[in-house]
Amino acid sequence: MNVSEHSRTGPGWEADEKAWAEVERLPIFTATTLVERLDFPVSRARKYMKRWHEEGRIASCGTLKDGKTLTYRVAPVPSDGPQKSAITTTPQAIWTAIRLLRRFTATDILFAIAAARPDLELKEVQTYCQFLFKAGFLRALKKATMHSEAIYALARDTGPLAPYQKRVRVLIDPNEGCVAWVPEVSA
Amino acid sequence: MADGQAYGNQIRPTRNVVALMTLIEKVEARQAFLPGMAVFYGPSGFGKTFAAIHANLSKNAVHIQCRDFWTPKSLAEAILGELRAPSNRRQTLSHMFEDIVAALIRDPRPLIIDEADHLLNKKMLEFVRGIHDDTQNTVVLIGEEELPQHLTRIERVHNRIAGWVAAEPADLEDARQLARYYANQVEISEDLLAAIVKASGGRIRRVSNNLSWIAEDARTRGVTRMTLEDWGSRDFYTGEPPLGRRDYA
């Protein structure tokens, strides 16, 4: 990943490049990485992490075992190519309509996208809305009854890309009756 | 593809969907030296947002819904967010402008700005004009009925408008399409549909509300067909507030 044009303009961009080169290839790192490898003062290392995080160059991935030290990884580079059309996936088409209507029924969504996605059925829209509702993206203004549909409102608008379900394999320890390991899930 | 017939016999887009798509395609097909801004306007409830959703999906547009309290920086942040371009809140507006232009040149998508009436203040319109001038992308402003009149007073923007299209009220054919979704298990007679369109003032939202209401009534009564006679003298949803009660006035 190249250093952004913004950071190139500052007087210390050479130090920035050097620090970035240290962390760029690491799968995970902390501010201490810069302290140990480049002899940076702790405050300066933290400042770098904060700035890179704000610039979207690194993403937070939890803390170390002490529960305090923040860990980071390099954020994926957004594709330079044209974004896939919103019609291509069902969740994307529904999510796009939800973000623009904000308060809706499943039928509103189906009608809004019908001409672009005539293959979609009401059941698919309802299923996706229920998934978003369970995940806290939607709230129900009115619950469904036998004769009328649920009315939803968008509660969490996290951006243009649609949330979608993904199945992950986990390791279960039956001795302790718990999930022993969950892989890091990437989008 | 803007022609309604091109979508087949099964699902026909409403006439405002066709109108907006035709406008966008006309602006996209312009000669290189011609301006690429367009305006789609009309009263609320005419289905402009439904049309914009279709345009968004079909054209992979960058769609922004403006808010009354927005500043130029809020607008820039919203556009950067839709473009998925990393935004640094400490950036100046001019840096953000450069990032937007760079992203739209790299990935030329139409920019649709809904509720564009809110752009009229706080130099936001100049910001949008700048994006158009530097990218030459198609920019569609969607707003209320008075939006064209306001825009004609701003010469630098007015000169760049390649097309003005007014949203039309829903007609009987639109109502038939709406009935397929909002009253899908009930057959609504033509006379009842015509009465709904008239009572709703051509507003898509009110037509769909009335259709849902009638369908719910039909299901409750266990019938599969509704005519104007069945509906009788009951009122439709018109959006009008009730008259004041004389005894309490």
Short mmCIF file of N, CA, C and O in Angstrom, two decimals, chain A residues 6 9 51 54-56 78-87 92-94 96-105 107-119 122 142 145-149 157 159-161, chain B residues 7 10-14 17 49-50 52-54 56-60 63-65 67 81-92 95 106-107 109 114 174 177-178 181-184 204-205 208 212 215-216 219-220:
data_model
loop_
_atom_site.label_atom_id
_atom_site.label_comp_id
_atom_site.label_asym_id
_atom_site.label_seq_id
_atom_site.Cartn_x
_atom_site.Cartn_y
_atom_site.Cartn_z
N HIS A 6 -1.60 12.62 1.23
CA HIS A 6 -1.74 13.53 2.36
C HIS A 6 -0.50 13.46 3.25
O HIS A 6 0.07 14.49 3.62
N THR A 9 2.93 15.04 2.12
CA THR A 9 3.15 16.48 2.16
C THR A 9 3.81 16.93 3.45
O THR A 9 4.37 18.01 3.51
N ARG A 51 -3.20 7.88 13.73
CA ARG A 51 -3.34 8.55 12.42
C ARG A 51 -3.63 7.54 11.31
O ARG A 51 -4.51 7.75 10.49
N GLU A 54 -7.17 6.49 11.54
CA GLU A 54 -8.09 7.52 11.05
C GLU A 54 -8.08 7.60 9.53
O GLU A 54 -9.09 7.89 8.89
N GLU A 55 -6.91 7.36 8.95
CA GLU A 55 -6.79 7.43 7.48
C GLU A 55 -7.33 6.16 6.81
O GLU A 55 -7.38 6.08 5.59
N GLY A 56 -7.70 5.17 7.63
CA GLY A 56 -8.25 3.93 7.07
C GLY A 56 -7.17 3.00 6.54
O GLY A 56 -7.48 2.04 5.84
N PRO A 78 -8.98 -0.80 -1.07
CA PRO A 78 -10.21 -0.81 -1.86
C PRO A 78 -9.87 -1.02 -3.33
O PRO A 78 -8.86 -0.52 -3.81
N SER A 79 -10.73 -1.78 -4.00
CA SER A 79 -10.49 -2.05 -5.42
C SER A 79 -10.52 -0.77 -6.24
O SER A 79 -11.37 0.09 -6.03
N ASP A 80 -9.59 -0.64 -7.16
CA ASP A 80 -9.57 0.53 -8.02
C ASP A 80 -10.54 0.38 -9.19
O ASP A 80 -10.90 1.33 -9.84
N GLY A 81 -10.95 -0.85 -9.45
CA GLY A 81 -11.83 -1.10 -10.59
C GLY A 81 -13.25 -0.69 -10.27
O GLY A 81 -13.56 -0.36 -9.14
N PRO A 82 -14.11 -0.70 -11.29
CA PRO A 82 -15.48 -0.30 -11.05
C PRO A 82 -16.16 -1.25 -10.07
O PRO A 82 -15.90 -2.44 -10.10
N GLN A 83 -16.96 -0.67 -9.18
CA GLN A 83 -17.66 -1.48 -8.20
C GLN A 83 -18.70 -2.32 -8.91
O GLN A 83 -19.27 -1.90 -9.91
N LYS A 84 -18.93 -3.53 -8.39
CA LYS A 84 -19.95 -4.38 -8.98
C LYS A 84 -21.29 -3.68 -8.92
O LYS A 84 -21.60 -3.02 -7.94
N SER A 85 -22.07 -3.86 -9.96
CA SER A 85 -23.38 -3.23 -9.97
C SER A 85 -24.21 -3.74 -8.80
O SER A 85 -24.11 -4.90 -8.42
N ALA A 86 -25.01 -2.82 -8.26
CA ALA A 86 -25.83 -3.19 -7.10
C ALA A 86 -26.86 -4.25 -7.44
O ALA A 86 -27.40 -4.89 -6.56
N ILE A 87 -27.15 -4.43 -8.73
CA ILE A 87 -28.15 -5.42 -9.11
C ILE A 87 -27.60 -6.83 -8.93
O ILE A 87 -28.34 -7.78 -8.74
N GLN A 92 -27.42 -6.94 -1.94
CA GLN A 92 -27.01 -5.58 -2.31
C GLN A 92 -28.17 -4.78 -2.86
O GLN A 92 -28.34 -3.60 -2.53
N ALA A 93 -29.00 -5.40 -3.69
CA ALA A 93 -30.15 -4.69 -4.26
C ALA A 93 -31.13 -4.31 -3.14
O ALA A 93 -31.62 -3.17 -3.10
N ILE A 94 -31.38 -5.22 -2.22
CA ILE A 94 -32.34 -4.94 -1.13
C ILE A 94 -31.77 -3.88 -0.20
O ILE A 94 -32.47 -2.93 0.19
N THR A 96 -29.59 -1.55 -0.83
CA THR A 96 -29.59 -0.23 -1.48
C THR A 96 -30.97 0.42 -1.35
O THR A 96 -31.08 1.60 -1.00
N ALA A 97 -32.01 -0.37 -1.59
CA ALA A 97 -33.37 0.18 -1.49
C ALA A 97 -33.70 0.55 -0.04
O ALA A 97 -34.31 1.59 0.23
N ILE A 98 -33.27 -0.28 0.90
CA ILE A 98 -33.54 -0.01 2.32
C ILE A 98 -32.90 1.32 2.73
O ILE A 98 -33.51 2.15 3.41
N ARG A 99 -31.68 1.55 2.32
CA ARG A 99 -30.97 2.77 2.72
C ARG A 99 -31.63 4.03 2.16
O ARG A 99 -31.52 5.10 2.74
N LEU A 100 -32.31 3.88 1.02
CA LEU A 100 -32.94 5.06 0.43
C LEU A 100 -34.36 5.27 0.94
O LEU A 100 -34.81 6.40 1.07
N LEU A 101 -35.06 4.17 1.25
CA LEU A 101 -36.43 4.33 1.75
C LEU A 101 -36.45 4.61 3.25
O LEU A 101 -37.29 5.35 3.75
N ARG A 102 -35.56 3.97 3.98
CA ARG A 102 -35.37 4.14 5.43
C ARG A 102 -36.54 3.65 6.30
O ARG A 102 -36.34 3.16 7.36
N ARG A 103 -37.77 3.83 5.84
CA ARG A 103 -38.95 3.34 6.58
C ARG A 103 -39.79 2.61 5.53
O ARG A 103 -40.18 3.23 4.54
N PHE A 104 -40.06 1.33 5.77
CA PHE A 104 -40.59 0.55 4.64
C PHE A 104 -41.22 -0.76 5.11
O PHE A 104 -41.02 -1.18 6.26
N THR A 105 -41.93 -1.39 4.18
CA THR A 105 -42.36 -2.78 4.35
C THR A 105 -41.59 -3.61 3.32
O THR A 105 -41.00 -3.04 2.39
N THR A 107 -42.85 -5.29 1.03
CA THR A 107 -43.48 -5.04 -0.28
C THR A 107 -42.95 -3.75 -0.91
O THR A 107 -42.76 -3.68 -2.13
N ASP A 108 -42.72 -2.71 -0.08
CA ASP A 108 -42.14 -1.46 -0.62
C ASP A 108 -40.81 -1.76 -1.30
O ASP A 108 -40.52 -1.24 -2.38
N ILE A 109 -39.99 -2.58 -0.64
CA ILE A 109 -38.67 -2.90 -1.18
C ILE A 109 -38.82 -3.68 -2.48
O ILE A 109 -38.17 -3.37 -3.49
N LEU A 110 -39.72 -4.66 -2.45
CA LEU A 110 -39.91 -5.49 -3.65
C LEU A 110 -40.37 -4.62 -4.82
O LEU A 110 -39.87 -4.76 -5.93
N PHE A 111 -41.30 -3.71 -4.55
CA PHE A 111 -41.81 -2.83 -5.61
C PHE A 111 -40.69 -1.91 -6.13
O PHE A 111 -40.56 -1.70 -7.33
N ALA A 112 -39.89 -1.39 -5.19
CA ALA A 112 -38.83 -0.43 -5.58
C ALA A 112 -37.80 -1.07 -6.50
O ALA A 112 -37.26 -0.42 -7.38
N ILE A 113 -37.52 -2.36 -6.28
CA ILE A 113 -36.46 -2.99 -7.07
C ILE A 113 -37.01 -3.92 -8.15
O ILE A 113 -36.23 -4.55 -8.86
N ALA A 114 -38.34 -3.97 -8.26
CA ALA A 114 -38.96 -4.97 -9.16
C ALA A 114 -38.51 -4.83 -10.61
O ALA A 114 -38.20 -5.82 -11.26
N ALA A 115 -38.45 -3.60 -11.11
CA ALA A 115 -38.10 -3.43 -12.53
C ALA A 115 -36.64 -3.80 -12.79
O ALA A 115 -36.30 -4.28 -13.86
N ALA A 116 -35.78 -3.58 -11.78
CA ALA A 116 -34.37 -3.91 -11.95
C ALA A 116 -34.11 -5.39 -11.65
O ALA A 116 -33.22 -6.00 -12.25
N ARG A 117 -34.86 -5.95 -10.71
CA ARG A 117 -34.66 -7.35 -10.32
C ARG A 117 -36.00 -8.08 -10.34
O ARG A 117 -36.54 -8.42 -9.28
N PRO A 118 -36.55 -8.34 -11.54
CA PRO A 118 -37.87 -8.98 -11.60
C PRO A 118 -37.89 -10.41 -11.08
O PRO A 118 -38.95 -10.97 -10.84
N ASP A 119 -36.71 -11.00 -10.89
CA ASP A 119 -36.64 -12.39 -10.43
C ASP A 119 -36.88 -12.53 -8.93
O ASP A 119 -37.16 -13.61 -8.43
N LEU A 122 -41.10 -11.94 -2.81
CA LEU A 122 -41.34 -11.30 -1.51
C LEU A 122 -40.66 -12.07 -0.38
O LEU A 122 -40.10 -11.47 0.54
N LYS A 142 -43.75 -1.52 13.43
CA LYS A 142 -45.03 -2.23 13.63
C LYS A 142 -44.79 -3.70 13.32
O LYS A 142 -44.21 -4.02 12.28
N THR A 145 -48.89 -8.73 11.39
CA THR A 145 -50.07 -9.44 11.89
C THR A 145 -50.53 -10.39 10.79
O THR A 145 -49.92 -10.44 9.72
N MET A 146 -51.60 -11.09 11.04
CA MET A 146 -52.07 -12.06 10.05
C MET A 146 -52.44 -11.35 8.75
O MET A 146 -52.31 -11.89 7.67
N HIS A 147 -52.93 -10.10 8.86
CA HIS A 147 -53.42 -9.41 7.66
C HIS A 147 -52.53 -8.26 7.20
O HIS A 147 -52.80 -7.64 6.19
N SER A 148 -51.50 -7.91 7.97
CA SER A 148 -50.67 -6.79 7.52
C SER A 148 -49.19 -7.06 7.78
O SER A 148 -48.83 -7.84 8.67
N GLU A 149 -48.37 -6.40 6.99
CA GLU A 149 -46.92 -6.62 7.03
C GLU A 149 -46.27 -5.84 8.17
O GLU A 149 -46.82 -4.84 8.65
N ASP A 157 -27.11 2.44 9.65
CA ASP A 157 -26.68 2.58 8.25
C ASP A 157 -25.16 2.61 8.26
O ASP A 157 -24.55 3.65 8.50
N GLY A 159 -23.11 1.88 5.72
CA GLY A 159 -22.44 2.18 4.46
C GLY A 159 -23.09 1.50 3.29
O GLY A 159 -24.08 0.78 3.45
N PRO A 160 -22.54 1.72 2.10
CA PRO A 160 -23.22 1.24 0.89
C PRO A 160 -23.15 -0.27 0.65
O PRO A 160 -23.98 -0.80 -0.10
N LEU A 161 -22.21 -0.96 1.25
CA LEU A 161 -22.10 -2.39 0.99
C LEU A 161 -23.05 -3.18 1.90
O LEU A 161 -23.10 -2.93 3.11
N TYR B 7 -38.85 -3.76 -20.63
CA TYR B 7 -38.80 -4.55 -19.41
C TYR B 7 -39.71 -5.78 -19.49
O TYR B 7 -39.81 -6.54 -18.55
N GLN B 10 -44.27 -8.69 -17.99
CA GLN B 10 -44.51 -9.07 -16.61
C GLN B 10 -44.49 -7.87 -15.66
O GLN B 10 -45.46 -7.59 -14.99
N ILE B 11 -43.37 -7.17 -15.63
CA ILE B 11 -43.23 -6.05 -14.71
C ILE B 11 -42.89 -4.80 -15.50
O ILE B 11 -41.88 -4.76 -16.21
N ARG B 12 -43.72 -3.81 -15.41
CA ARG B 12 -43.46 -2.56 -16.12
C ARG B 12 -43.14 -1.49 -15.09
O ARG B 12 -43.88 -1.33 -14.11
N PRO B 13 -42.07 -0.77 -15.30
CA PRO B 13 -41.76 0.28 -14.34
C PRO B 13 -42.79 1.40 -14.39
O PRO B 13 -43.45 1.59 -15.41
N THR B 14 -42.91 2.12 -13.31
CA THR B 14 -43.84 3.24 -13.30
C THR B 14 -43.33 4.31 -14.27
O THR B 14 -42.17 4.30 -14.65
N VAL B 17 -40.19 6.13 -13.24
CA VAL B 17 -38.96 5.35 -13.40
C VAL B 17 -38.46 5.52 -14.84
O VAL B 17 -37.29 5.81 -15.09
N THR B 49 -38.31 8.97 -5.28
CA THR B 49 -37.30 8.12 -4.63
C THR B 49 -37.36 6.69 -5.18
O THR B 49 -36.31 6.07 -5.38
N PHE B 50 -38.56 6.19 -5.47
CA PHE B 50 -38.66 4.86 -6.08
C PHE B 50 -37.93 4.87 -7.43
O PHE B 50 -37.21 3.92 -7.76
N ALA B 52 -35.52 6.85 -8.24
CA ALA B 52 -34.09 7.00 -7.98
C ALA B 52 -33.47 5.66 -7.56
O ALA B 52 -32.32 5.37 -7.91
N ILE B 53 -34.23 4.85 -6.84
CA ILE B 53 -33.71 3.53 -6.44
C ILE B 53 -33.45 2.68 -7.69
O ILE B 53 -32.41 2.05 -7.82
N HIS B 54 -34.40 2.73 -8.62
CA HIS B 54 -34.21 1.96 -9.86
C HIS B 54 -32.97 2.46 -10.61
O HIS B 54 -32.16 1.67 -11.10
N ASN B 56 -30.42 3.99 -9.38
CA ASN B 56 -29.25 3.62 -8.59
C ASN B 56 -28.82 2.18 -8.90
O ASN B 56 -27.65 1.91 -9.16
N LEU B 57 -29.81 1.29 -8.90
CA LEU B 57 -29.50 -0.13 -9.13
C LEU B 57 -29.06 -0.38 -10.57
O LEU B 57 -28.12 -1.12 -10.82
N SER B 58 -29.73 0.26 -11.51
CA SER B 58 -29.44 -0.01 -12.92
C SER B 58 -28.15 0.64 -13.38
O SER B 58 -27.46 0.10 -14.24
N LYS B 59 -27.85 1.81 -12.84
CA LYS B 59 -26.68 2.57 -13.31
C LYS B 59 -25.51 2.52 -12.33
O LYS B 59 -24.50 3.18 -12.57
N ASN B 60 -25.68 1.79 -11.24
CA ASN B 60 -24.65 1.73 -10.20
C ASN B 60 -24.24 3.15 -9.80
O ASN B 60 -23.05 3.48 -9.71
N HIS B 63 -25.51 7.58 -4.86
CA HIS B 63 -26.78 8.22 -4.50
C HIS B 63 -26.65 8.88 -3.12
O HIS B 63 -26.35 8.20 -2.15
N ILE B 64 -26.91 10.16 -3.07
CA ILE B 64 -26.81 10.90 -1.81
C ILE B 64 -28.18 11.49 -1.47
O ILE B 64 -28.84 12.04 -2.35
N GLN B 65 -28.60 11.34 -0.22
CA GLN B 65 -29.83 12.00 0.23
C GLN B 65 -29.42 13.14 1.16
O GLN B 65 -28.91 12.89 2.26
N ARG B 67 -29.48 16.34 3.71
CA ARG B 67 -30.23 16.70 4.91
C ARG B 67 -30.20 18.21 5.09
O ARG B 67 -29.23 18.86 4.67
N GLY B 81 -18.14 8.59 1.54
CA GLY B 81 -18.64 7.36 2.16
C GLY B 81 -19.27 6.45 1.12
O GLY B 81 -19.04 5.25 1.11
N GLU B 82 -20.09 7.04 0.22
CA GLU B 82 -20.74 6.23 -0.82
C GLU B 82 -19.73 5.69 -1.82
O GLU B 82 -19.92 4.63 -2.38
N LEU B 83 -18.66 6.45 -2.03
CA LEU B 83 -17.61 6.00 -2.96
C LEU B 83 -16.67 5.01 -2.30
O LEU B 83 -15.80 4.46 -2.94
N ARG B 84 -16.83 4.83 -1.00
CA ARG B 84 -15.95 3.97 -0.21
C ARG B 84 -14.49 4.41 -0.33
O ARG B 84 -13.58 3.61 -0.40
N ALA B 85 -14.33 5.72 -0.39
CA ALA B 85 -12.98 6.27 -0.40
C ALA B 85 -12.65 6.63 1.04
O ALA B 85 -13.45 7.29 1.71
N PRO B 86 -11.51 6.20 1.57
CA PRO B 86 -11.20 6.49 2.97
C PRO B 86 -11.27 7.99 3.25
O PRO B 86 -10.74 8.79 2.50
N SER B 87 -11.98 8.32 4.31
CA SER B 87 -12.13 9.74 4.66
C SER B 87 -11.39 10.04 5.95
O SER B 87 -11.51 9.31 6.92
N ASN B 88 -10.64 11.08 5.92
CA ASN B 88 -9.95 11.53 7.13
C ASN B 88 -10.63 12.81 7.58
O ASN B 88 -10.62 13.82 6.88
N ARG B 89 -11.25 12.77 8.74
CA ARG B 89 -12.06 13.91 9.20
C ARG B 89 -11.25 15.18 9.36
O ARG B 89 -11.78 16.27 9.38
N ARG B 90 -9.93 15.03 9.48
CA ARG B 90 -9.12 16.24 9.64
C ARG B 90 -8.78 16.88 8.30
O ARG B 90 -8.16 17.92 8.25
N GLN B 91 -9.14 16.19 7.20
CA GLN B 91 -8.86 16.74 5.88
C GLN B 91 -9.63 18.04 5.69
O GLN B 91 -10.73 18.20 6.21
N THR B 92 -9.07 18.91 4.87
CA THR B 92 -9.82 20.12 4.54
C THR B 92 -10.82 19.78 3.45
O THR B 92 -10.73 18.75 2.80
N HIS B 95 -9.20 19.11 0.13
CA HIS B 95 -8.63 17.76 0.01
C HIS B 95 -9.73 16.75 -0.31
O HIS B 95 -9.56 15.85 -1.14
N ARG B 106 -11.72 7.84 -11.69
CA ARG B 106 -11.26 6.46 -11.74
C ARG B 106 -12.44 5.51 -12.01
O ARG B 106 -12.32 4.52 -12.70
N ASP B 107 -13.57 5.84 -11.44
CA ASP B 107 -14.75 4.96 -11.55
C ASP B 107 -15.95 5.84 -11.90
O ASP B 107 -16.71 6.25 -11.03
N ARG B 109 -19.19 7.04 -12.29
CA ARG B 109 -20.57 6.63 -12.02
C ARG B 109 -21.42 7.89 -11.95
O ARG B 109 -20.93 8.93 -11.49
N ASP B 114 -30.43 13.42 -4.09
CA ASP B 114 -31.84 13.50 -3.72
C ASP B 114 -32.00 14.61 -2.67
O ASP B 114 -31.04 14.92 -1.97
N ASP B 174 -49.91 2.81 -13.64
CA ASP B 174 -49.07 2.73 -12.44
C ASP B 174 -49.83 2.04 -11.30
O ASP B 174 -49.28 1.21 -10.57
N GLN B 177 -49.87 -1.65 -11.70
CA GLN B 177 -48.59 -2.23 -11.29
C GLN B 177 -48.49 -2.29 -9.76
O GLN B 177 -48.05 -3.29 -9.20
N LEU B 178 -48.91 -1.21 -9.12
CA LEU B 178 -48.86 -1.17 -7.65
C LEU B 178 -49.76 -2.25 -7.05
O LEU B 178 -49.40 -2.90 -6.06
N TYR B 181 -48.43 -5.68 -6.35
CA TYR B 181 -47.59 -5.87 -5.16
C TYR B 181 -48.36 -5.66 -3.87
O TYR B 181 -48.23 -6.41 -2.92
N TYR B 182 -49.15 -4.58 -3.83
CA TYR B 182 -49.78 -4.20 -2.56
C TYR B 182 -51.14 -4.88 -2.34
O TYR B 182 -51.67 -4.85 -1.25
N ALA B 183 -51.69 -5.47 -3.41
CA ALA B 183 -52.96 -6.20 -3.25
C ALA B 183 -52.86 -7.46 -4.11
O ALA B 183 -53.72 -7.74 -4.94
N ASN B 184 -51.79 -8.22 -3.88
CA ASN B 184 -51.45 -9.28 -4.83
C ASN B 184 -52.39 -10.48 -4.82
O ASN B 184 -52.41 -11.24 -5.76
N ILE B 204 -47.96 8.16 -5.40
CA ILE B 204 -47.67 6.72 -5.34
C ILE B 204 -47.87 6.19 -3.91
O ILE B 204 -48.47 5.14 -3.71
N ARG B 205 -47.35 6.93 -2.95
CA ARG B 205 -47.44 6.48 -1.55
C ARG B 205 -48.89 6.30 -1.12
O ARG B 205 -49.26 5.33 -0.49
N SER B 208 -50.53 3.29 -2.88
CA SER B 208 -50.13 2.00 -2.28
C SER B 208 -50.77 1.82 -0.91
O SER B 208 -51.18 0.71 -0.56
N SER B 212 -53.19 -1.32 -0.02
CA SER B 212 -52.93 -2.20 1.13
C SER B 212 -54.16 -2.28 2.03
O SER B 212 -54.52 -3.35 2.53
N ALA B 215 -56.85 -4.33 0.33
CA ALA B 215 -56.48 -5.75 0.33
C ALA B 215 -56.68 -6.35 1.72
O ALA B 215 -57.17 -7.48 1.87
N GLU B 216 -56.31 -5.58 2.75
CA GLU B 216 -56.48 -6.04 4.13
C GLU B 216 -57.96 -6.25 4.43
O GLU B 216 -58.36 -7.25 5.03
N ARG B 219 -59.20 -9.41 2.66
CA ARG B 219 -58.76 -10.63 3.36
C ARG B 219 -59.58 -10.85 4.62
O ARG B 219 -59.98 -11.97 4.94
N THR B 220 -59.85 -9.76 5.33
CA THR B 220 -60.65 -9.87 6.56
C THR B 220 -62.05 -10.39 6.25
O THR B 220 -62.61 -11.19 6.99
#
